[in-house]
PDB file of C-alpha atoms in Angstrom:
ATOM      1  CA  ILE H   1     -14.825  -8.433  -4.523  1.00  0.00           C
ATOM      2  CA  ASP H   2     -16.078 -10.317  -1.453  1.00  0.00           C
ATOM      3  CA  GLY H   3     -19.098  -9.813   0.781  1.00  0.00           C
ATOM      4  CA  PRO H   4     -22.694  -8.664   0.338  1.00  0.00           C
ATOM      5  CA  GLY H   5     -23.301  -6.113  -2.372  1.00  0.00           C
ATOM      6  CA  GLY H   6     -25.443  -3.890  -0.184  1.00  0.00           C
ATOM      7  CA  ALA H   7     -22.831  -3.651   2.574  1.00  0.00           C
ATOM      8  CA  PRO H   8     -20.570  -0.613   3.009  1.00  0.00           C
ATOM      9  CA  ALA H   9     -17.603  -0.777   0.645  1.00  0.00           C
ATOM     10  CA  LEU H  10     -14.053  -1.227   1.922  1.00  0.00           C
ATOM     11  CA  LEU H  11     -11.177  -0.773  -0.539  1.00  0.00           C
ATOM     12  CA  LEU H  12      -7.857  -2.453   0.354  1.00  0.00           C
ATOM     13  CA  SER H  13      -4.607  -1.222  -1.215  1.00  0.00           C
ATOM     14  CA  ASN H  14      -1.374  -3.224  -1.267  1.00  0.00           C
ATOM     15  CA  SER H  15       2.221  -2.604  -0.350  1.00  0.00           C
ATOM     16  CA  LEU H  16       4.983  -2.454  -2.944  1.00  0.00           C
ATOM     17  CA  GLY H  17       5.752  -5.853  -4.427  1.00  0.00           C
ATOM     18  CA  THR H  18       2.547  -7.633  -3.375  1.00  0.00           C
ATOM     19  CA  PRO H  19      -0.634  -8.752  -5.153  1.00  0.00           C
ATOM     20  CA  LEU H  20      -4.200  -8.501  -3.871  1.00  0.00           C
ATOM     21  CA  GLU H  21      -3.834 -11.952  -2.280  1.00  0.00           C
ATOM     22  CA  MET H  22      -1.876 -10.329   0.540  1.00  0.00           C
ATOM     23  CA  TRP H  23      -5.289  -9.497   2.065  1.00  0.00           C
ATOM     24  CA  ASP H  24      -6.719 -13.047   1.917  1.00  0.00           C
ATOM     25  CA  ARG H  25      -6.896 -13.547   5.672  1.00  0.00           C
ATOM     26  CA  GLN H  26      -8.314 -10.103   6.388  1.00  0.00           C
ATOM     27  CA  ALA H  27     -10.874 -10.297   3.576  1.00  0.00           C
ATOM     28  CA  ALA H  28     -12.197 -13.593   4.926  1.00  0.00           C
ATOM     29  CA  ASP H  29     -13.174 -11.832   8.166  1.00  0.00           C
ATOM     30  CA  LEU H  30     -14.065  -8.388   6.856  1.00  0.00           C
ATOM     31  CA  CYS H  31     -16.429  -9.635   4.149  1.00  0.00           C
ATOM     32  CA  ARG H  32     -18.977 -10.499   6.823  1.00  0.00           C
ATOM     33  CA  ASP H  33     -19.603  -6.794   7.382  1.00  0.00           C
ATOM     34  CA  PHE H  34     -18.268  -5.094   4.264  1.00  0.00           C
ATOM     35  CA  GLN H  35     -18.186  -5.385   0.520  1.00  0.00           C
ATOM     36  CA  VAL H  36     -14.432  -5.855   0.375  1.00  0.00           C
ATOM     37  CA  VAL H  37     -12.728  -4.706  -2.817  1.00  0.00           C
ATOM     38  CA  ARG H  38      -9.116  -5.730  -3.417  1.00  0.00           C
ATOM     39  CA  TYR H  39      -7.078  -4.747  -6.433  1.00  0.00           C
ATOM     40  CA  ASP H  40      -3.603  -5.135  -7.868  1.00  0.00           C
ATOM     41  CA  THR H  41      -1.810  -1.809  -7.932  1.00  0.00           C
ATOM     42  CA  ARG H  42      -0.675  -0.616 -11.344  1.00  0.00           C
ATOM     43  CA  GLY H  43       2.261  -2.755 -12.456  1.00  0.00           C
ATOM     44  CA  HIS H  44       1.542  -5.501  -9.902  1.00  0.00           C
ATOM     45  CA  GLY H  45      -0.177  -8.892 -10.035  1.00  0.00           C
ATOM     46  CA  GLY H  46      -2.775  -9.000 -12.789  1.00  0.00           C
ATOM     47  CA  SER H  47      -2.726  -5.261 -13.494  1.00  0.00           C
ATOM     48  CA  GLU H  48      -0.944  -3.956 -16.554  1.00  0.00           C
ATOM     49  CA  ALA H  49       2.671  -2.871 -16.088  1.00  0.00           C
ATOM     50  CA  SER H  50       2.223   0.237 -18.205  1.00  0.00           C
ATOM     51  CA  PRO H  51       5.328   2.293 -19.025  1.00  0.00           C
ATOM     52  CA  GLY H  52       6.680   4.249 -16.082  1.00  0.00           C
ATOM     53  CA  PRO H  53       7.640   6.145 -14.140  1.00  0.00           C
ATOM     54  CA  TYR H  54       4.440   6.378 -12.092  1.00  0.00           C
ATOM     55  CA  GLY H  55       3.427   9.129  -9.690  1.00  0.00           C
ATOM     56  CA  LEU H  56       1.443   9.093  -6.453  1.00  0.00           C
ATOM     57  CA  ALA H  57      -1.422  11.020  -8.060  1.00  0.00           C
ATOM     58  CA  GLN H  58      -1.595   8.339 -10.752  1.00  0.00           C
ATOM     59  CA  LEU H  59      -1.946   5.611  -8.124  1.00  0.00           C
ATOM     60  CA  GLY H  60      -4.629   7.633  -6.339  1.00  0.00           C
ATOM     61  CA  ASP H  61      -6.506   8.260  -9.566  1.00  0.00           C
ATOM     62  CA  ASP H  62      -6.404   4.511 -10.267  1.00  0.00           C
ATOM     63  CA  ALA H  63      -8.231   3.865  -6.985  1.00  0.00           C
ATOM     64  CA  LEU H  64     -10.836   6.508  -7.834  1.00  0.00           C
ATOM     65  CA  ALA H  65     -11.294   5.067 -11.328  1.00  0.00           C
ATOM     66  CA  LEU H  66     -11.883   1.654  -9.783  1.00  0.00           C
ATOM     67  CA  LEU H  67     -14.572   3.066  -7.470  1.00  0.00           C
ATOM     68  CA  ASP H  68     -16.170   4.791 -10.461  1.00  0.00           C
ATOM     69  CA  ALA H  69     -16.116   1.603 -12.527  1.00  0.00           C
ATOM     70  CA  LEU H  70     -17.807  -0.288  -9.701  1.00  0.00           C
ATOM     71  CA  ASP H  71     -20.332   2.514  -9.147  1.00  0.00           C
ATOM     72  CA  ILE H  72     -19.172   2.995  -5.545  1.00  0.00           C
ATOM     73  CA  GLU H  73     -19.766   6.589  -4.493  1.00  0.00           C
ATOM     74  CA  GLN H  74     -18.043   6.274  -1.113  1.00  0.00           C
ATOM     75  CA  ALA H  75     -15.818   3.652   0.497  1.00  0.00           C
ATOM     76  CA  SER H  76     -13.684   3.163   3.528  1.00  0.00           C
ATOM     77  CA  PHE H  77     -10.060   2.773   2.490  1.00  0.00           C
ATOM     78  CA  CYS H  78      -7.280   0.760   4.113  1.00  0.00           C
ATOM     79  CA  GLY H  79      -3.794   0.846   2.630  1.00  0.00           C
ATOM     80  CA  ILE H  80      -0.498  -0.576   3.823  1.00  0.00           C
ATOM     81  CA  SER H  81       2.867   1.048   3.073  1.00  0.00           C
ATOM     82  CA  MET H  82       2.578   2.253  -0.568  1.00  0.00           C
ATOM     83  CA  GLY H  83      -1.170   1.715  -0.267  1.00  0.00           C
ATOM     84  CA  GLY H  84      -1.157   3.806   2.893  1.00  0.00           C
ATOM     85  CA  ILE H  85       0.418   6.856   1.296  1.00  0.00           C
ATOM     86  CA  THR H  86      -2.001   6.371  -1.607  1.00  0.00           C
ATOM     87  CA  GLY H  87      -4.768   6.599   0.988  1.00  0.00           C
ATOM     88  CA  LEU H  88      -3.270   9.817   2.383  1.00  0.00           C
ATOM     89  CA  TRP H  89      -3.324  11.277  -1.136  1.00  0.00           C
ATOM     90  CA  LEU H  90      -6.997  10.310  -1.433  1.00  0.00           C
ATOM     91  CA  GLY H  91      -7.766  11.887   1.924  1.00  0.00           C
ATOM     92  CA  ILE H  92      -6.118  15.109   0.780  1.00  0.00           C
ATOM     93  CA  HIS H  93      -7.485  15.308  -2.772  1.00  0.00           C
ATOM     94  CA  ALA H  94     -10.674  13.213  -2.758  1.00  0.00           C
ATOM     95  CA  GLY H  95     -11.812  13.052   0.838  1.00  0.00           C
ATOM     96  CA  HIS H  96     -15.467  13.240  -0.213  1.00  0.00           C
ATOM     97  CA  ARG H  97     -15.101   9.729  -1.664  1.00  0.00           C
ATOM     98  CA  LEU H  98     -13.984   8.242   1.663  1.00  0.00           C
ATOM     99  CA  ARG H  99     -16.007   7.305   4.727  1.00  0.00           C
ATOM    100  CA  ARG H 100     -12.963   6.431   6.773  1.00  0.00           C
ATOM    101  CA  LEU H 101      -9.248   6.188   6.095  1.00  0.00           C
ATOM    102  CA  MET H 102      -6.951   3.567   7.616  1.00  0.00           C
ATOM    103  CA  VAL H 103      -3.201   4.009   7.088  1.00  0.00           C
ATOM    104  CA  SER H 104      -1.162   0.969   8.112  1.00  0.00           C
ATOM    105  CA  ASN H 105       2.625   0.742   8.326  1.00  0.00           C
ATOM    106  CA  SER H 106       3.088   3.791   6.172  1.00  0.00           C
ATOM    107  CA  ALA H 107       4.265   7.395   6.303  1.00  0.00           C
ATOM    108  CA  ALA H 108       3.690  10.760   4.683  1.00  0.00           C
ATOM    109  CA  ARG H 109       7.209  10.376   3.255  1.00  0.00           C
ATOM    110  CA  ILE H 110       8.549   6.823   2.938  1.00  0.00           C
ATOM    111  CA  GLY H 111      12.314   6.491   2.761  1.00  0.00           C
ATOM    112  CA  THR H 112      14.417   8.780   0.589  1.00  0.00           C
ATOM    113  CA  ALA H 113      14.233   9.739  -3.060  1.00  0.00           C
ATOM    114  CA  GLN H 114      17.805   8.544  -3.592  1.00  0.00           C
ATOM    115  CA  GLY H 115      17.090   5.144  -2.075  1.00  0.00           C
ATOM    116  CA  TRP H 116      14.007   4.561  -4.210  1.00  0.00           C
ATOM    117  CA  LEU H 117      15.697   5.744  -7.406  1.00  0.00           C
ATOM    118  CA  GLU H 118      18.680   3.479  -6.778  1.00  0.00           C
ATOM    119  CA  ARG H 119      16.340   0.538  -6.263  1.00  0.00           C
ATOM    120  CA  ALA H 120      14.394   1.431  -9.424  1.00  0.00           C
ATOM    121  CA  ASP H 121      17.619   1.585 -11.436  1.00  0.00           C
ATOM    122  CA  ASP H 122      18.764  -1.792 -10.084  1.00  0.00           C
ATOM    123  CA  VAL H 123      15.454  -3.465 -10.911  1.00  0.00           C
ATOM    124  CA  ALA H 124      15.389  -1.896 -14.367  1.00  0.00           C
ATOM    125  CA  ALA H 125      18.914  -3.131 -15.041  1.00  0.00           C
ATOM    126  CA  ARG H 126      18.734  -6.645 -13.560  1.00  0.00           C
ATOM    127  CA  GLY H 127      15.051  -7.501 -13.985  1.00  0.00           C
ATOM    128  CA  SER H 128      13.926 -10.770 -12.441  1.00  0.00           C
ATOM    129  CA  ALA H 129      17.319 -11.289 -10.775  1.00  0.00           C
ATOM    130  CA  ALA H 130      16.831  -8.046  -8.846  1.00  0.00           C
ATOM    131  CA  MET H 131      13.317  -9.110  -7.842  1.00  0.00           C
ATOM    132  CA  GLN H 132      14.700 -12.381  -6.515  1.00  0.00           C
ATOM    133  CA  SER H 133      17.271 -10.469  -4.464  1.00  0.00           C
ATOM    134  CA  LEU H 134      14.530  -8.274  -3.027  1.00  0.00           C
ATOM    135  CA  ALA H 135      12.488 -11.354  -2.198  1.00  0.00           C
ATOM    136  CA  GLU H 136      15.421 -12.859  -0.323  1.00  0.00           C
ATOM    137  CA  SER H 137      15.993  -9.698   1.746  1.00  0.00           C
ATOM    138  CA  ALA H 138      12.318  -8.955   2.435  1.00  0.00           C
ATOM    139  CA  PRO H 139      11.900 -11.013   5.632  1.00  0.00           C
ATOM    140  CA  ALA H 140      14.318  -8.746   7.501  1.00  0.00           C
ATOM    141  CA  ARG H 141      12.170  -5.725   6.623  1.00  0.00           C
ATOM    142  CA  TRP H 142       8.721  -7.289   6.956  1.00  0.00           C
ATOM    143  CA  PHE H 143       8.935  -9.775   9.821  1.00  0.00           C
ATOM    144  CA  THR H 144      10.605 -10.186  13.174  1.00  0.00           C
ATOM    145  CA  PRO H 145      13.064 -13.091  13.554  1.00  0.00           C
ATOM    146  CA  ALA H 146      10.583 -14.831  15.857  1.00  0.00           C
ATOM    147  CA  PHE H 147       7.828 -14.618  13.243  1.00  0.00           C
ATOM    148  CA  VAL H 148      10.142 -15.918  10.526  1.00  0.00           C
ATOM    149  CA  ALA H 149      10.918 -18.932  12.687  1.00  0.00           C
ATOM    150  CA  ALA H 150       7.302 -19.587  13.681  1.00  0.00           C
ATOM    151  CA  HIS H 151       5.570 -18.976  10.320  1.00  0.00           C
ATOM    152  CA  PRO H 152       7.900 -19.985   7.469  1.00  0.00           C
ATOM    153  CA  ASP H 153       4.953 -20.631   5.151  1.00  0.00           C
ATOM    154  CA  VAL H 154       3.698 -17.038   5.465  1.00  0.00           C
ATOM    155  CA  VAL H 155       7.203 -15.694   4.898  1.00  0.00           C
ATOM    156  CA  ALA H 156       7.705 -17.903   1.840  1.00  0.00           C
ATOM    157  CA  SER H 157       4.412 -16.691   0.334  1.00  0.00           C
ATOM    158  CA  ALA H 158       5.461 -13.071   0.782  1.00  0.00           C
ATOM    159  CA  GLN H 159       8.788 -13.792  -0.888  1.00  0.00           C
ATOM    160  CA  GLN H 160       7.015 -15.388  -3.839  1.00  0.00           C
ATOM    161  CA  TRP H 161       4.810 -12.290  -4.236  1.00  0.00           C
ATOM    162  CA  ILE H 162       7.861 -10.095  -4.590  1.00  0.00           C
ATOM    163  CA  ALA H 163       9.753 -12.450  -6.896  1.00  0.00           C
ATOM    164  CA  ARG H 164       6.751 -12.646  -9.236  1.00  0.00           C
ATOM    165  CA  THR H 165       6.100  -8.897  -9.414  1.00  0.00           C
ATOM    166  CA  PRO H 166       6.819  -7.534 -12.921  1.00  0.00           C
ATOM    167  CA  PRO H 167      10.144  -5.659 -12.712  1.00  0.00           C
ATOM    168  CA  GLN H 168       8.842  -2.834 -14.910  1.00  0.00           C
ATOM    169  CA  GLY H 169       5.865  -2.236 -12.632  1.00  0.00           C
ATOM    170  CA  TYR H 170       7.938  -2.486  -9.476  1.00  0.00           C
ATOM    171  CA  ALA H 171      10.525  -0.008 -10.733  1.00  0.00           C
ATOM    172  CA  ALA H 172       7.827   2.404 -11.903  1.00  0.00           C
ATOM    173  CA  CYS H 173       6.231   2.327  -8.431  1.00  0.00           C
ATOM    174  CA  CYS H 174       9.651   2.974  -6.865  1.00  0.00           C
ATOM    175  CA  HIS H 175       9.670   6.199  -8.875  1.00  0.00           C
ATOM    176  CA  ALA H 176       6.245   7.055  -7.439  1.00  0.00           C
ATOM    177  CA  LEU H 177       7.562   6.573  -3.908  1.00  0.00           C
ATOM    178  CA  ALA H 178      10.691   8.585  -4.701  1.00  0.00           C
ATOM    179  CA  SER H 179       8.582  11.668  -5.403  1.00  0.00           C
ATOM    180  CA  ALA H 180       5.724  11.006  -2.954  1.00  0.00           C
ATOM    181  CA  ASP H 181       5.720  13.500  -0.084  1.00  0.00           C
ATOM    182  CA  VAL H 182       2.418  14.632   1.430  1.00  0.00           C
ATOM    183  CA  ARG H 183       3.770  15.897   4.760  1.00  0.00           C
ATOM    184  CA  SER H 184       2.776  19.514   4.213  1.00  0.00           C
ATOM    185  CA  ASP H 185      -0.734  18.545   3.071  1.00  0.00           C
ATOM    186  CA  LEU H 186      -1.696  16.378   6.055  1.00  0.00           C
ATOM    187  CA  PRO H 187      -3.753  19.174   7.697  1.00  0.00           C
ATOM    188  CA  ARG H 188      -6.083  19.041   4.678  1.00  0.00           C
ATOM    189  CA  ILE H 189      -7.336  15.560   5.624  1.00  0.00           C
ATOM    190  CA  ALA H 190     -10.835  15.842   7.096  1.00  0.00           C
ATOM    191  CA  VAL H 191     -11.988  12.211   6.876  1.00  0.00           C
ATOM    192  CA  PRO H 192     -11.821  10.163  10.128  1.00  0.00           C
ATOM    193  CA  THR H 193      -8.389   8.559  10.046  1.00  0.00           C
ATOM    194  CA  TRP H 194      -6.912   5.578  11.893  1.00  0.00           C
ATOM    195  CA  LEU H 195      -3.147   5.061  11.963  1.00  0.00           C
ATOM    196  CA  VAL H 196      -1.521   1.675  12.620  1.00  0.00           C
ATOM    197  CA  ALA H 197       2.206   1.294  13.301  1.00  0.00           C
ATOM    198  CA  GLY H 198       4.461  -1.520  14.449  1.00  0.00           C
ATOM    199  CA  THR H 199       7.179  -1.188  17.072  1.00  0.00           C
ATOM    200  CA  HIS H 200       9.501  -3.484  15.112  1.00  0.00           C
ATOM    201  CA  ASP H 201       8.879  -1.910  11.682  1.00  0.00           C
ATOM    202  CA  PRO H 202      12.284  -0.583  10.523  1.00  0.00           C
ATOM    203  CA  VAL H 203      10.974   1.299   7.481  1.00  0.00           C
ATOM    204  CA  THR H 204       7.716   3.057   8.425  1.00  0.00           C
ATOM    205  CA  THR H 205       8.130   3.643  12.123  1.00  0.00           C
ATOM    206  CA  VAL H 206       5.977   4.552  15.104  1.00  0.00           C
ATOM    207  CA  ALA H 207       7.573   8.007  14.866  1.00  0.00           C
ATOM    208  CA  ASP H 208       6.242   8.313  11.312  1.00  0.00           C
ATOM    209  CA  ALA H 209       2.753   7.509  12.600  1.00  0.00           C
ATOM    210  CA  ALA H 210       3.110  10.037  15.421  1.00  0.00           C
ATOM    211  CA  PHE H 211       4.104  12.683  12.860  1.00  0.00           C
ATOM    212  CA  MET H 212       0.898  12.008  10.922  1.00  0.00           C
ATOM    213  CA  ARG H 213      -1.225  11.865  14.072  1.00  0.00           C
ATOM    214  CA  ASP H 214      -0.034  15.307  15.161  1.00  0.00           C
ATOM    215  CA  ARG H 215      -0.857  16.895  11.805  1.00  0.00           C
ATOM    216  CA  ILE H 216      -4.117  15.248  10.732  1.00  0.00           C
ATOM    217  CA  PRO H 217      -6.929  17.246  12.365  1.00  0.00           C
ATOM    218  CA  GLY H 218      -8.891  15.322  14.979  1.00  0.00           C
TER     219      GLY H 218
END
């Protein structure tokens, strides 16, 4: 938790395979105006890797339980990728707890169920070796070649996050993404929503953001 206690709360939610430190640079700026709350998603970083599989509602309920534990009645919410679809779930099922919703590099349906289940099975079978393989392939999904060349330290940090993620927690979250599909419920979101997409993002595309934009009222 960073920033003044009396400031409006902003809850930041991570992508798959990252700890709360992924927000270090943003938190340093945002904490001037917000009480910034970062947390490790279930099965990631310092959070318990409880037995899986997990579901999207479980990840959303975790965020609500955190707000309850901190006595935060309402917060703005910014999530990236897995954190973004968690935010969509919150907007659909617990919109009264949100002031604003920011969905970054995410989608109402990320990837395919088959793809996520195959990845979950591989991680469950190979453990840390599978996490290392994912860490090695991550730059192609997360960064442009120009960024990789210009910022090798940032890329290396991201690879370390993935490699250090508990395999059990990672696989359980893959199961959550395999079943997560909120496309038909997007019209239920009433909280002011901001969508961020990247032209070079090969996984959660600008088209995914346009789909959400056209279905979230206002």
